[in-house]
mmCIF file of C-alpha atoms in Angstrom:
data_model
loop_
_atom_site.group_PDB
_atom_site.id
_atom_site.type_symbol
_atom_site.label_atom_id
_atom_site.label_comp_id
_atom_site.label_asym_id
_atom_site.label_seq_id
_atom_site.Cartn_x
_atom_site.Cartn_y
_atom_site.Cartn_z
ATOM 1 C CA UNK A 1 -3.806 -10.512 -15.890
ATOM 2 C CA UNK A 2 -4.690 -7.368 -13.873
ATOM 3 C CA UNK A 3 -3.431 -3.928 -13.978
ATOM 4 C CA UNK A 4 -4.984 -1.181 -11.614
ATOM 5 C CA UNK A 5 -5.341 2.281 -11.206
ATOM 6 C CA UNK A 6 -2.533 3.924 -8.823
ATOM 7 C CA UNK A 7 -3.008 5.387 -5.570
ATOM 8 C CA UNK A 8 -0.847 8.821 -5.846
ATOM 9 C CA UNK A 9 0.102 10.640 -2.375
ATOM 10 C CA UNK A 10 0.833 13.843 -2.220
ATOM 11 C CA UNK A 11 3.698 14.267 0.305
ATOM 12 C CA UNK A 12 5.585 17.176 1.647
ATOM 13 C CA UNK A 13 8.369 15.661 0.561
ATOM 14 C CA UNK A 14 7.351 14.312 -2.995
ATOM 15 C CA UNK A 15 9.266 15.292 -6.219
ATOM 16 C CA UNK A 16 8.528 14.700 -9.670
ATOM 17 C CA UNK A 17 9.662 11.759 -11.060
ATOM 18 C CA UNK A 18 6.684 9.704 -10.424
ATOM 19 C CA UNK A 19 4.098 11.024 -13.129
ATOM 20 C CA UNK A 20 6.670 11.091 -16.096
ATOM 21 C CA UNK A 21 7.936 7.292 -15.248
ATOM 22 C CA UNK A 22 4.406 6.094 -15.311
ATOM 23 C CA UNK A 23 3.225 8.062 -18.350
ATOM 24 C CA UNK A 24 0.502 9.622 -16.788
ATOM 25 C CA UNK A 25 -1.737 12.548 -17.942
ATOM 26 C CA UNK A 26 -1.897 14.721 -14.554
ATOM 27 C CA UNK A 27 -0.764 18.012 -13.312
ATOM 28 C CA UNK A 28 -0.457 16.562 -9.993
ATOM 29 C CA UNK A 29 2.629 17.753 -8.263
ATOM 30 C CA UNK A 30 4.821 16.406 -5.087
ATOM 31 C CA UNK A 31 3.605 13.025 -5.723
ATOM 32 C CA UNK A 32 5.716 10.751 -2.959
ATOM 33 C CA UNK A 33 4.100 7.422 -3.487
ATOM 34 C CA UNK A 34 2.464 5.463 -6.437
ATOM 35 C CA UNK A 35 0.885 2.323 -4.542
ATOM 36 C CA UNK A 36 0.624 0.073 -7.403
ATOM 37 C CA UNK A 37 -1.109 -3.183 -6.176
ATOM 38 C CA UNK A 38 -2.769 -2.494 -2.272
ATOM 39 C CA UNK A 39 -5.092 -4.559 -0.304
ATOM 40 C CA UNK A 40 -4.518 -1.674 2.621
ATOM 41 C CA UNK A 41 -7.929 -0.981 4.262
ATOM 42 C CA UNK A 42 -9.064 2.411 2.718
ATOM 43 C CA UNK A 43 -6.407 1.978 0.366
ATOM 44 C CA UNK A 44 -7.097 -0.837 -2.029
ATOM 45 C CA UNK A 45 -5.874 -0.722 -5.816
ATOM 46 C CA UNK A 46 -9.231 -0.404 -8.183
ATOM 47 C CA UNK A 47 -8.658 -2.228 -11.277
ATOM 48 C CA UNK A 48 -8.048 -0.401 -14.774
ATOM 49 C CA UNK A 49 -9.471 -2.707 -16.995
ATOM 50 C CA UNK A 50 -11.768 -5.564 -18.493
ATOM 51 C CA UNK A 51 -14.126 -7.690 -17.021
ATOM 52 C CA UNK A 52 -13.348 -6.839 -13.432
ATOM 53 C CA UNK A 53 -12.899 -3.022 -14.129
ATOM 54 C CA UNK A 54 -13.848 -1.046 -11.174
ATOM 55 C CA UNK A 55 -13.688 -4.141 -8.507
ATOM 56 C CA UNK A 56 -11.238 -3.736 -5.324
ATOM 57 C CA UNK A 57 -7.882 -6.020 -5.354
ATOM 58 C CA UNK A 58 -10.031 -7.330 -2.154
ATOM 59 C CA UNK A 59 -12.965 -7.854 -3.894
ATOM 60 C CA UNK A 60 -11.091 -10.277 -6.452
ATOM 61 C CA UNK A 61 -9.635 -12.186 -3.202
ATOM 62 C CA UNK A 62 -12.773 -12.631 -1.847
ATOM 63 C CA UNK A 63 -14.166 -13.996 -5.400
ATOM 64 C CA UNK A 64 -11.085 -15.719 -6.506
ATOM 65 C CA UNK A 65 -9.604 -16.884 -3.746
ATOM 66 C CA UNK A 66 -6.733 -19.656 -4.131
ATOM 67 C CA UNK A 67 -7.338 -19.348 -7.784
ATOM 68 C CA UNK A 68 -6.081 -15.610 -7.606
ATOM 69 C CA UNK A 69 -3.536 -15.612 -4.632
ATOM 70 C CA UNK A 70 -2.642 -19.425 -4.349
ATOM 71 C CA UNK A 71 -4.209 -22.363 -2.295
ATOM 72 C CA UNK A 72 -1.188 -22.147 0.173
ATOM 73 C CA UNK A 73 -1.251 -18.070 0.440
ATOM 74 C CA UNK A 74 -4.866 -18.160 0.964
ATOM 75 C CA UNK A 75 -4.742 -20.445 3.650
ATOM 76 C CA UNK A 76 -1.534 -18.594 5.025
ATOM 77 C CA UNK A 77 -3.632 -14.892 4.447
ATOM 78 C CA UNK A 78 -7.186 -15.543 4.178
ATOM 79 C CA UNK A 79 -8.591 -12.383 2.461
ATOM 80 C CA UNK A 80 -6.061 -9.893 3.044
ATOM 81 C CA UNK A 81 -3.771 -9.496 -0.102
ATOM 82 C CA UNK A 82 0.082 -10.331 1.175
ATOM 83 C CA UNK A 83 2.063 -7.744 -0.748
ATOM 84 C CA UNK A 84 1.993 -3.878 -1.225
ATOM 85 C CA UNK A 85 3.622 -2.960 -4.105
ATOM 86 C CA UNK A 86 4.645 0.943 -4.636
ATOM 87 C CA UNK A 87 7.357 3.483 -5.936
ATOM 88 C CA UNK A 88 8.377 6.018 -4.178
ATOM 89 C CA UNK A 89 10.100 9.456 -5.175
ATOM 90 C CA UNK A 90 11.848 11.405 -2.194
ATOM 91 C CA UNK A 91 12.524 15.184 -2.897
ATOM 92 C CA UNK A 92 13.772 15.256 0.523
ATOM 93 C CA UNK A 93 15.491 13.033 3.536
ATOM 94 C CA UNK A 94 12.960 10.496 5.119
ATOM 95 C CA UNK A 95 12.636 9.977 8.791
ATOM 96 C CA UNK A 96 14.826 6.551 9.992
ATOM 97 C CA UNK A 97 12.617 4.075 10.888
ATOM 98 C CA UNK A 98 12.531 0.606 11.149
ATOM 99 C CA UNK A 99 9.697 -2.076 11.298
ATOM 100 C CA UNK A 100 8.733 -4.895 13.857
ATOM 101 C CA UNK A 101 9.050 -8.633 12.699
ATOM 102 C CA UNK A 102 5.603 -10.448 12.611
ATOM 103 C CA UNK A 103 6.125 -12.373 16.167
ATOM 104 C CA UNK A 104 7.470 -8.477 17.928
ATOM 105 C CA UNK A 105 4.443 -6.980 16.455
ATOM 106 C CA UNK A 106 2.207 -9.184 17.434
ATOM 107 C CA UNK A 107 3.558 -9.199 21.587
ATOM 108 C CA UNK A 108 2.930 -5.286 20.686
ATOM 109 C CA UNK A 109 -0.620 -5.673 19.598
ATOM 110 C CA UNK A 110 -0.572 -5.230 15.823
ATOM 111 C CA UNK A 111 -1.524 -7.689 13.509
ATOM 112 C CA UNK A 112 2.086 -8.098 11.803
ATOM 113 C CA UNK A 113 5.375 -6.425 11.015
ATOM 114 C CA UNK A 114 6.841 -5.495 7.952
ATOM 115 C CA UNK A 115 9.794 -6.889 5.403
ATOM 116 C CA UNK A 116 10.162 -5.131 2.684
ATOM 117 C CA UNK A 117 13.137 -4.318 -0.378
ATOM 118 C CA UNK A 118 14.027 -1.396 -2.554
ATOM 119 C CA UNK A 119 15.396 -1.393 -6.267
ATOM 120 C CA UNK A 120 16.356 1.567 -7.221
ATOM 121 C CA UNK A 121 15.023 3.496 -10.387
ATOM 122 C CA UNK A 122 17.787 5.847 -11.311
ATOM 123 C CA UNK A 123 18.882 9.654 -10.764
ATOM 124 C CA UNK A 124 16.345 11.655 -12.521
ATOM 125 C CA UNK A 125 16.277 14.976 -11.117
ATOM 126 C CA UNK A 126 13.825 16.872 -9.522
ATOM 127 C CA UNK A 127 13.327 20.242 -11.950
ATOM 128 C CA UNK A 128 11.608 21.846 -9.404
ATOM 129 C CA UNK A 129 14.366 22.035 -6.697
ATOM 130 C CA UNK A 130 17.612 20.756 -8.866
ATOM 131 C CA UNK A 131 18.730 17.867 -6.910
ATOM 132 C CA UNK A 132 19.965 16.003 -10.164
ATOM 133 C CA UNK A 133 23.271 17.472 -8.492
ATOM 134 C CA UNK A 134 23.547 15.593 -5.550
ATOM 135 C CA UNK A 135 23.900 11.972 -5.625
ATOM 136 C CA UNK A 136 20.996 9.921 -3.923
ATOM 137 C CA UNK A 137 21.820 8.435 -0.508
ATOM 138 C CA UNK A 138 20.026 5.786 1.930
ATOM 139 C CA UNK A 139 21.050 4.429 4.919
ATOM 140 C CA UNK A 140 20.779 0.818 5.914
ATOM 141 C CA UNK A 141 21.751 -1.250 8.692
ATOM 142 C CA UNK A 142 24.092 -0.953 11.638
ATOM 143 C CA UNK A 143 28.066 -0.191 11.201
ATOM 144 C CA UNK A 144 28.766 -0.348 14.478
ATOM 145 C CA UNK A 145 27.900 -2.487 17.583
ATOM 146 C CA UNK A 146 25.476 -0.806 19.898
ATOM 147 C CA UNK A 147 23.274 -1.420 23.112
ATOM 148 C CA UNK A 148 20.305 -0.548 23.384
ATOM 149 C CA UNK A 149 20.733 2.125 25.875
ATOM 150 C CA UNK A 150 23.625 3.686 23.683
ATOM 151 C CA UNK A 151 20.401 3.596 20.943
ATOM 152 C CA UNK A 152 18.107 5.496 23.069
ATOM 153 C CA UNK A 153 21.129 7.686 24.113
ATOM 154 C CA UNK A 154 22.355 8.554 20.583
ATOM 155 C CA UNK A 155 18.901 9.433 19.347
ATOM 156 C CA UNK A 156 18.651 11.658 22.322
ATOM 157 C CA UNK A 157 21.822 13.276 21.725
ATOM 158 C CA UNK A 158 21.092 13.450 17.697
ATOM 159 C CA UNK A 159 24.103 11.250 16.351
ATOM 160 C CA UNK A 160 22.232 8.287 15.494
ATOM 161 C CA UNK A 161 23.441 8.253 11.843
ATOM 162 C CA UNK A 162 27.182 8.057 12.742
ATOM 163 C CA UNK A 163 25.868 4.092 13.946
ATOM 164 C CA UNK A 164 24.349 3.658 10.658
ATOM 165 C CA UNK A 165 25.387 2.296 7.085
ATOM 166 C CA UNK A 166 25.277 5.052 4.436
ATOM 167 C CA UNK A 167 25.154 3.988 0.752
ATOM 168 C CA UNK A 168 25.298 6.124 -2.538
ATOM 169 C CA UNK A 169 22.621 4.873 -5.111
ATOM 170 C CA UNK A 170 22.533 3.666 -8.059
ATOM 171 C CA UNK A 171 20.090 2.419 -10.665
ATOM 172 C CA UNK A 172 19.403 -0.992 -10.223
ATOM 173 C CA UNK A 173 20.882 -1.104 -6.202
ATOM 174 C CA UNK A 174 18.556 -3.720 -4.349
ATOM 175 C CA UNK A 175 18.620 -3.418 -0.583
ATOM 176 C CA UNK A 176 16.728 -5.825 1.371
ATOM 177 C CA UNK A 177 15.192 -5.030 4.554
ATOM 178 C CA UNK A 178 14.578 -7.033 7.064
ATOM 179 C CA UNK A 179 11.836 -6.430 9.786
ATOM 180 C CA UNK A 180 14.174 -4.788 12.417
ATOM 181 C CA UNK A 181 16.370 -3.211 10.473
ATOM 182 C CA UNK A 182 17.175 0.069 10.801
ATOM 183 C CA UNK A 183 16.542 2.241 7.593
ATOM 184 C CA UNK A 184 15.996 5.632 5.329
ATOM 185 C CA UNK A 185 15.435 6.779 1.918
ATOM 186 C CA UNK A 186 17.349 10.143 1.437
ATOM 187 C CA UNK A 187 16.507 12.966 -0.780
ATOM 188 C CA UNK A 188 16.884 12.253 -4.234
ATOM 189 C CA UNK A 189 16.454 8.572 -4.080
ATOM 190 C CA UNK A 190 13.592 6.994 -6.488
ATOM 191 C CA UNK A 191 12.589 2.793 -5.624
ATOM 192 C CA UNK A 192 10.231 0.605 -6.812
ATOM 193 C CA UNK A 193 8.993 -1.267 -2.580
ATOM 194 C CA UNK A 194 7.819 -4.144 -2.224
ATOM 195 C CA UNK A 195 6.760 -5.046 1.286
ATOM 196 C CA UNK A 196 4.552 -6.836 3.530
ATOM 197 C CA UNK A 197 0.970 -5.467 3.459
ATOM 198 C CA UNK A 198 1.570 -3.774 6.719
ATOM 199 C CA UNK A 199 1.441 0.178 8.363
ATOM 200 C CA UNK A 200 3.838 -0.752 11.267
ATOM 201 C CA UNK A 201 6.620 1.740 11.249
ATOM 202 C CA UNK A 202 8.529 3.046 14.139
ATOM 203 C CA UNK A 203 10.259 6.267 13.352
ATOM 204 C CA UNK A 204 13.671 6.559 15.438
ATOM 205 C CA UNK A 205 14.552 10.037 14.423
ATOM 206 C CA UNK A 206 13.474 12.927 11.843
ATOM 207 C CA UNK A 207 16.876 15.316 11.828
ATOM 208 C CA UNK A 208 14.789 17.819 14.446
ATOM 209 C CA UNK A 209 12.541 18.716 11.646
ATOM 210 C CA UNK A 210 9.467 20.821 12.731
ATOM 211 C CA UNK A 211 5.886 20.138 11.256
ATOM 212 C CA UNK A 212 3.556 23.532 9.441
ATOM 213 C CA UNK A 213 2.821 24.132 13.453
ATOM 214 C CA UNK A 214 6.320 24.024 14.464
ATOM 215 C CA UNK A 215 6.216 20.805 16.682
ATOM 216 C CA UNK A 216 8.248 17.983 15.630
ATOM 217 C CA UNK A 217 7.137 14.938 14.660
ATOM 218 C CA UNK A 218 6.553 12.086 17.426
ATOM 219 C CA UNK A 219 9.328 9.362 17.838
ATOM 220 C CA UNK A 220 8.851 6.183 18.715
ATOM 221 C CA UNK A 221 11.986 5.170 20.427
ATOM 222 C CA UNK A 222 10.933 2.735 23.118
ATOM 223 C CA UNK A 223 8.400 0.612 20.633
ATOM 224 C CA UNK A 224 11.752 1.011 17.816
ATOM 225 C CA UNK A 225 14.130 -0.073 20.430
ATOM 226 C CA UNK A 226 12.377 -3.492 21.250
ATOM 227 C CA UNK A 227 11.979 -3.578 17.752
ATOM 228 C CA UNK A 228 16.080 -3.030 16.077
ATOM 229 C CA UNK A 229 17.731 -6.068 15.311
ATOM 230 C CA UNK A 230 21.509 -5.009 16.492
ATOM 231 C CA UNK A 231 23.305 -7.072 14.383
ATOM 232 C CA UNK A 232 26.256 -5.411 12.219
ATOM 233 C CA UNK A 233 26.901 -6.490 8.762
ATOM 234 C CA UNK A 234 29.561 -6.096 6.476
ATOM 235 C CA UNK A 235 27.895 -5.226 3.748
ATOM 236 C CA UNK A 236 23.883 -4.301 3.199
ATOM 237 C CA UNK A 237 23.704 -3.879 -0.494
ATOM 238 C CA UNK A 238 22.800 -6.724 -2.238
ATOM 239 C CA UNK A 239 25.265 -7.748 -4.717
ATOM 240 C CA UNK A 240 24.434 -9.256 -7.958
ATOM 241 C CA UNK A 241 25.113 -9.573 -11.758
ATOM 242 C CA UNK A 242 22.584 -8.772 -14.242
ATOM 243 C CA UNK A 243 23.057 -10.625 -17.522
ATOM 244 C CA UNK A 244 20.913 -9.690 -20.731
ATOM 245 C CA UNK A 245 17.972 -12.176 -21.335
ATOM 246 C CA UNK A 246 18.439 -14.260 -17.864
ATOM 247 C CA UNK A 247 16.440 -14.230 -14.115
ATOM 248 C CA UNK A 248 18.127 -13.447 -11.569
ATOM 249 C CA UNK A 249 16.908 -14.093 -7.850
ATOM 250 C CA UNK A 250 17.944 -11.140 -5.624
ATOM 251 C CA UNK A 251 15.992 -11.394 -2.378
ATOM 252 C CA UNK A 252 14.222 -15.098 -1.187
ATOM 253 C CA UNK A 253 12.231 -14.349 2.134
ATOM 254 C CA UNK A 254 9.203 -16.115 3.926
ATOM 255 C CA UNK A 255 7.164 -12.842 2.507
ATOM 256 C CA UNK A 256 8.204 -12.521 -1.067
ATOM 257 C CA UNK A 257 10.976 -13.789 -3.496
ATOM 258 C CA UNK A 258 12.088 -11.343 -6.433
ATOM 259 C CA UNK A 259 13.796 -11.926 -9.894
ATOM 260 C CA UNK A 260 15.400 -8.942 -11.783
ATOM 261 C CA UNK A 261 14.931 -9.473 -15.878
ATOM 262 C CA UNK A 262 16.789 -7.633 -18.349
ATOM 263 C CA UNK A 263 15.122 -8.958 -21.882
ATOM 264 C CA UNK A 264 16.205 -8.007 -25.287
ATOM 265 C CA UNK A 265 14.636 -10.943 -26.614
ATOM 266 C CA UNK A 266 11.299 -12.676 -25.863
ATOM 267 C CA UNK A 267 11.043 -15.017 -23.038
ATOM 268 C CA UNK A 268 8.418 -17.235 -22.073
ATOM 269 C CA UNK A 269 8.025 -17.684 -17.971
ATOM 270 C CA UNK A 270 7.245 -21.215 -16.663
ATOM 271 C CA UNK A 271 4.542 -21.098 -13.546
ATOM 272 C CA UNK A 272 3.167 -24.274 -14.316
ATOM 273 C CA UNK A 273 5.200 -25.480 -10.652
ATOM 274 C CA UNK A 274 4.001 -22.272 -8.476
ATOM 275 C CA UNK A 275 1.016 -22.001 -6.450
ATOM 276 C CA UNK A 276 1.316 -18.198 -6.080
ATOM 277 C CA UNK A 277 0.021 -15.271 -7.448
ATOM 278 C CA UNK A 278 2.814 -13.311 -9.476
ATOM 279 C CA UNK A 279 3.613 -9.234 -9.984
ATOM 280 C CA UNK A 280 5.790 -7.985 -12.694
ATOM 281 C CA UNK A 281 7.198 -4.557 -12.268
ATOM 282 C CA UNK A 282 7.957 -2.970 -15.625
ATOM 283 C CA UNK A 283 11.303 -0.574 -14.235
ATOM 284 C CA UNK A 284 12.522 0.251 -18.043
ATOM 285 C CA UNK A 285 12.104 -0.110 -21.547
ATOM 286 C CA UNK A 286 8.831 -1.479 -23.280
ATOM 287 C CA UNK A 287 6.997 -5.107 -24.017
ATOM 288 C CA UNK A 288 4.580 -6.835 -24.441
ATOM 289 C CA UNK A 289 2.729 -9.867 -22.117
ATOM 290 C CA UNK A 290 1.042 -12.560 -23.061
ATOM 291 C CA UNK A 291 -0.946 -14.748 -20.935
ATOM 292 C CA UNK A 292 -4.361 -16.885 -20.217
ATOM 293 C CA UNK A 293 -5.218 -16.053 -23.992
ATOM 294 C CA UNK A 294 -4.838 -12.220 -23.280
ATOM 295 C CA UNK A 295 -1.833 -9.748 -24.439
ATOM 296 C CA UNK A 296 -1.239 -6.592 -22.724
ATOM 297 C CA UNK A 297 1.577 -3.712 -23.159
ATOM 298 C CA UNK A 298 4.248 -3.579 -20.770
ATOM 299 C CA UNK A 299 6.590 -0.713 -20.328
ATOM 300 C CA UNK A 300 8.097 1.092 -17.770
ATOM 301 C CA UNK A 301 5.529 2.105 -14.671
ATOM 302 C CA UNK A 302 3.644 -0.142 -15.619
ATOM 303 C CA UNK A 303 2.881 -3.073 -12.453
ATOM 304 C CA UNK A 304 0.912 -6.313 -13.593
ATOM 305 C CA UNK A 305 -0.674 -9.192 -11.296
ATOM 306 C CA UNK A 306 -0.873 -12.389 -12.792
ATOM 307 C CA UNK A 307 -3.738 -15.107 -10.846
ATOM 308 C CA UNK A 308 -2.195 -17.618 -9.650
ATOM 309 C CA UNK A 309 -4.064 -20.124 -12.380
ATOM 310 C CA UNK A 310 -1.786 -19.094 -14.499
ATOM 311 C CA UNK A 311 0.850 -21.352 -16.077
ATOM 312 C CA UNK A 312 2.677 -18.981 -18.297
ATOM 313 C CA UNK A 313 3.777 -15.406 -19.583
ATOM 314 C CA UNK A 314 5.540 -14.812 -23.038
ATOM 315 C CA UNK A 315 7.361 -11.332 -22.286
ATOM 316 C CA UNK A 316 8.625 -9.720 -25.844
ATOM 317 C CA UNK A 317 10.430 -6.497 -25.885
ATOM 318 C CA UNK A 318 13.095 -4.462 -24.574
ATOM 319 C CA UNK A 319 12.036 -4.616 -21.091
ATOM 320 C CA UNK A 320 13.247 -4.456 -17.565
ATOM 321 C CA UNK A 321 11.359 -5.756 -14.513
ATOM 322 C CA UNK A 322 10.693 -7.155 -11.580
ATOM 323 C CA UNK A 323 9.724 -10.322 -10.775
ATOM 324 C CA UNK A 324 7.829 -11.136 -7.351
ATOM 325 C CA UNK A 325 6.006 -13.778 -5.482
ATOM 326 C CA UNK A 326 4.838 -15.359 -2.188
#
């Protein structure tokens, strides 16, 4: 099993929820983004420890191969890792955005889009500017039927978030989104992403906010209109039950499928059937893992890539986490 060192990003809009969840000894501050497992180019996840201390995520692709990611994935991906796996901590509002699917992208001349979910980590507040008053808010998906021309016109004419689904957040919310689905973390919100490995993101609007120079940010409403799948749902949040000591399957895609545990008692997982690589997501609590011969701790932060080789995990511990795979 491999853990690696986190990528940290410093964004404008970062609070500071980020270094306490993942225990981490660092004076860092306005830290927006942990990327936990990253094949991004320039970007890649280093690993923490062992054997293979110090080589790239990509570098154990390249070496490993099927045996790491999964004969099927590797023939599906080659190389590239499939998944980027981060949390994110928003201090303030994020642009709206939304993200091509794989075949738009590609008529658009980029190498894929982007599907991604969010589980959501809680309300702890941000000392530093005392949002643990306001209650987190996203929005996702359409609540109204609109054209594309009303999109371009409502953007223009800055009501685009009266079309929009707006959601207050809890700990443990899952919202699944879709490659052309309109979306945006708002201030206070804290989620563990997991997404396609892909940088494809079209922002539709970013509330007239002005950069250090005092020119806003560029919008890409043309590429995001070709891009919005205009479909209106009932209901965006993901709806589930959560009993102690069971799986439960919350999102099944073509890019990942995700499990939420909740373990007061140790479980052994069965991957003796998969061909995939598997992440685990430690989102509360503490554990142990035990696999290939190997034990590791496991406790919240914490984000853990099993090979693909291997056929099963004995998880003790109070411990909550995610489950993920391809």
């Amino acid at each position: 099993m491999y853990k690696f060192e986190p990528l940290l990003k410093q964004t404008l809009w970062g609070g500071d929820k980020i270094i306490p969840f993942k225990h981490l000894d660092t004076q860092m501050e306005r830290v927006g983004e942990s990327w936990e497992i990253s094949g991004v180019k320039d970007n890649e996840t280093i690993v923490a420890d062992g054997p293979d201390k110090g080589k790239s995520l990509n570098e154990l692709v390249r070496e490993q191969k099927g045996q790491l990611v999964g004969e099927e994935n590797y023939q599906r991906f080659g190389d590239e890792f499939p998944l980027l796996i981060k949390f994110i901590d928003a201090r303030q509002d994020l642009s709206i955005q939304v993200h091509p699917s794989d075949e738009i992208a590609h008529r658009q001349g980029k190498p894929r889009g982007k599907t991604e979910m969010w589980y959501c980590l809680g309300r702890q507040g941000d000392s530093e500017t005392g949002i643990q008053d306001i209650t987190p808010m996203l929005y996702n998906g359409l609540k109204q039927q609109i054209t594309p021309e009303q999109y371009e016109e409502m953007v223009e004419n800055d009501t685009i978030t009266d079309a929009l689904a707006r959601y207050e957040v809890h700990e443990g919310d899952v919202f699944f989104i879709p490659a052309g689905r309109i979306h945006a973390i708002g201030a206070g919100c804290f989620v563990a992403e997991i997404q396609q490995t892909s940088d494809v993101t079209y922002r539709i609007y970013d509330f007239k906010r002005k950069d250090k120079n005092g020119n806003y940010r560029e919008l890409h409403t043309k590429l995001a209109s070709e891009s919005i799948n205009y479909t209106v749902l009932p209901n965006y949040r993901t709806e589930y039950q959560l009993p102690k000591d069971e799986g439960v399957q919350v999102v099944s895609c073509p890019y990942f499928t995700t499990a939420v545990y909740d373990l007061t008692e140790p479980m052994t997982l069965d991957y003796s059937d998969l061909d995939s690589f598997v992440i685990l997501i430690a989102v509360g609590g503490a554990g142990t893992l035990t696999a290939d011969g190997q034990t590791a701790s496991f406790r919240m932060g914490d984000t853990v890539l099993l090979p693909a080789t291997t056929r099963e995990v004995k998880v003790e511990g109070e411990v909550k986490f995610l489950e993920t795979y391809v």
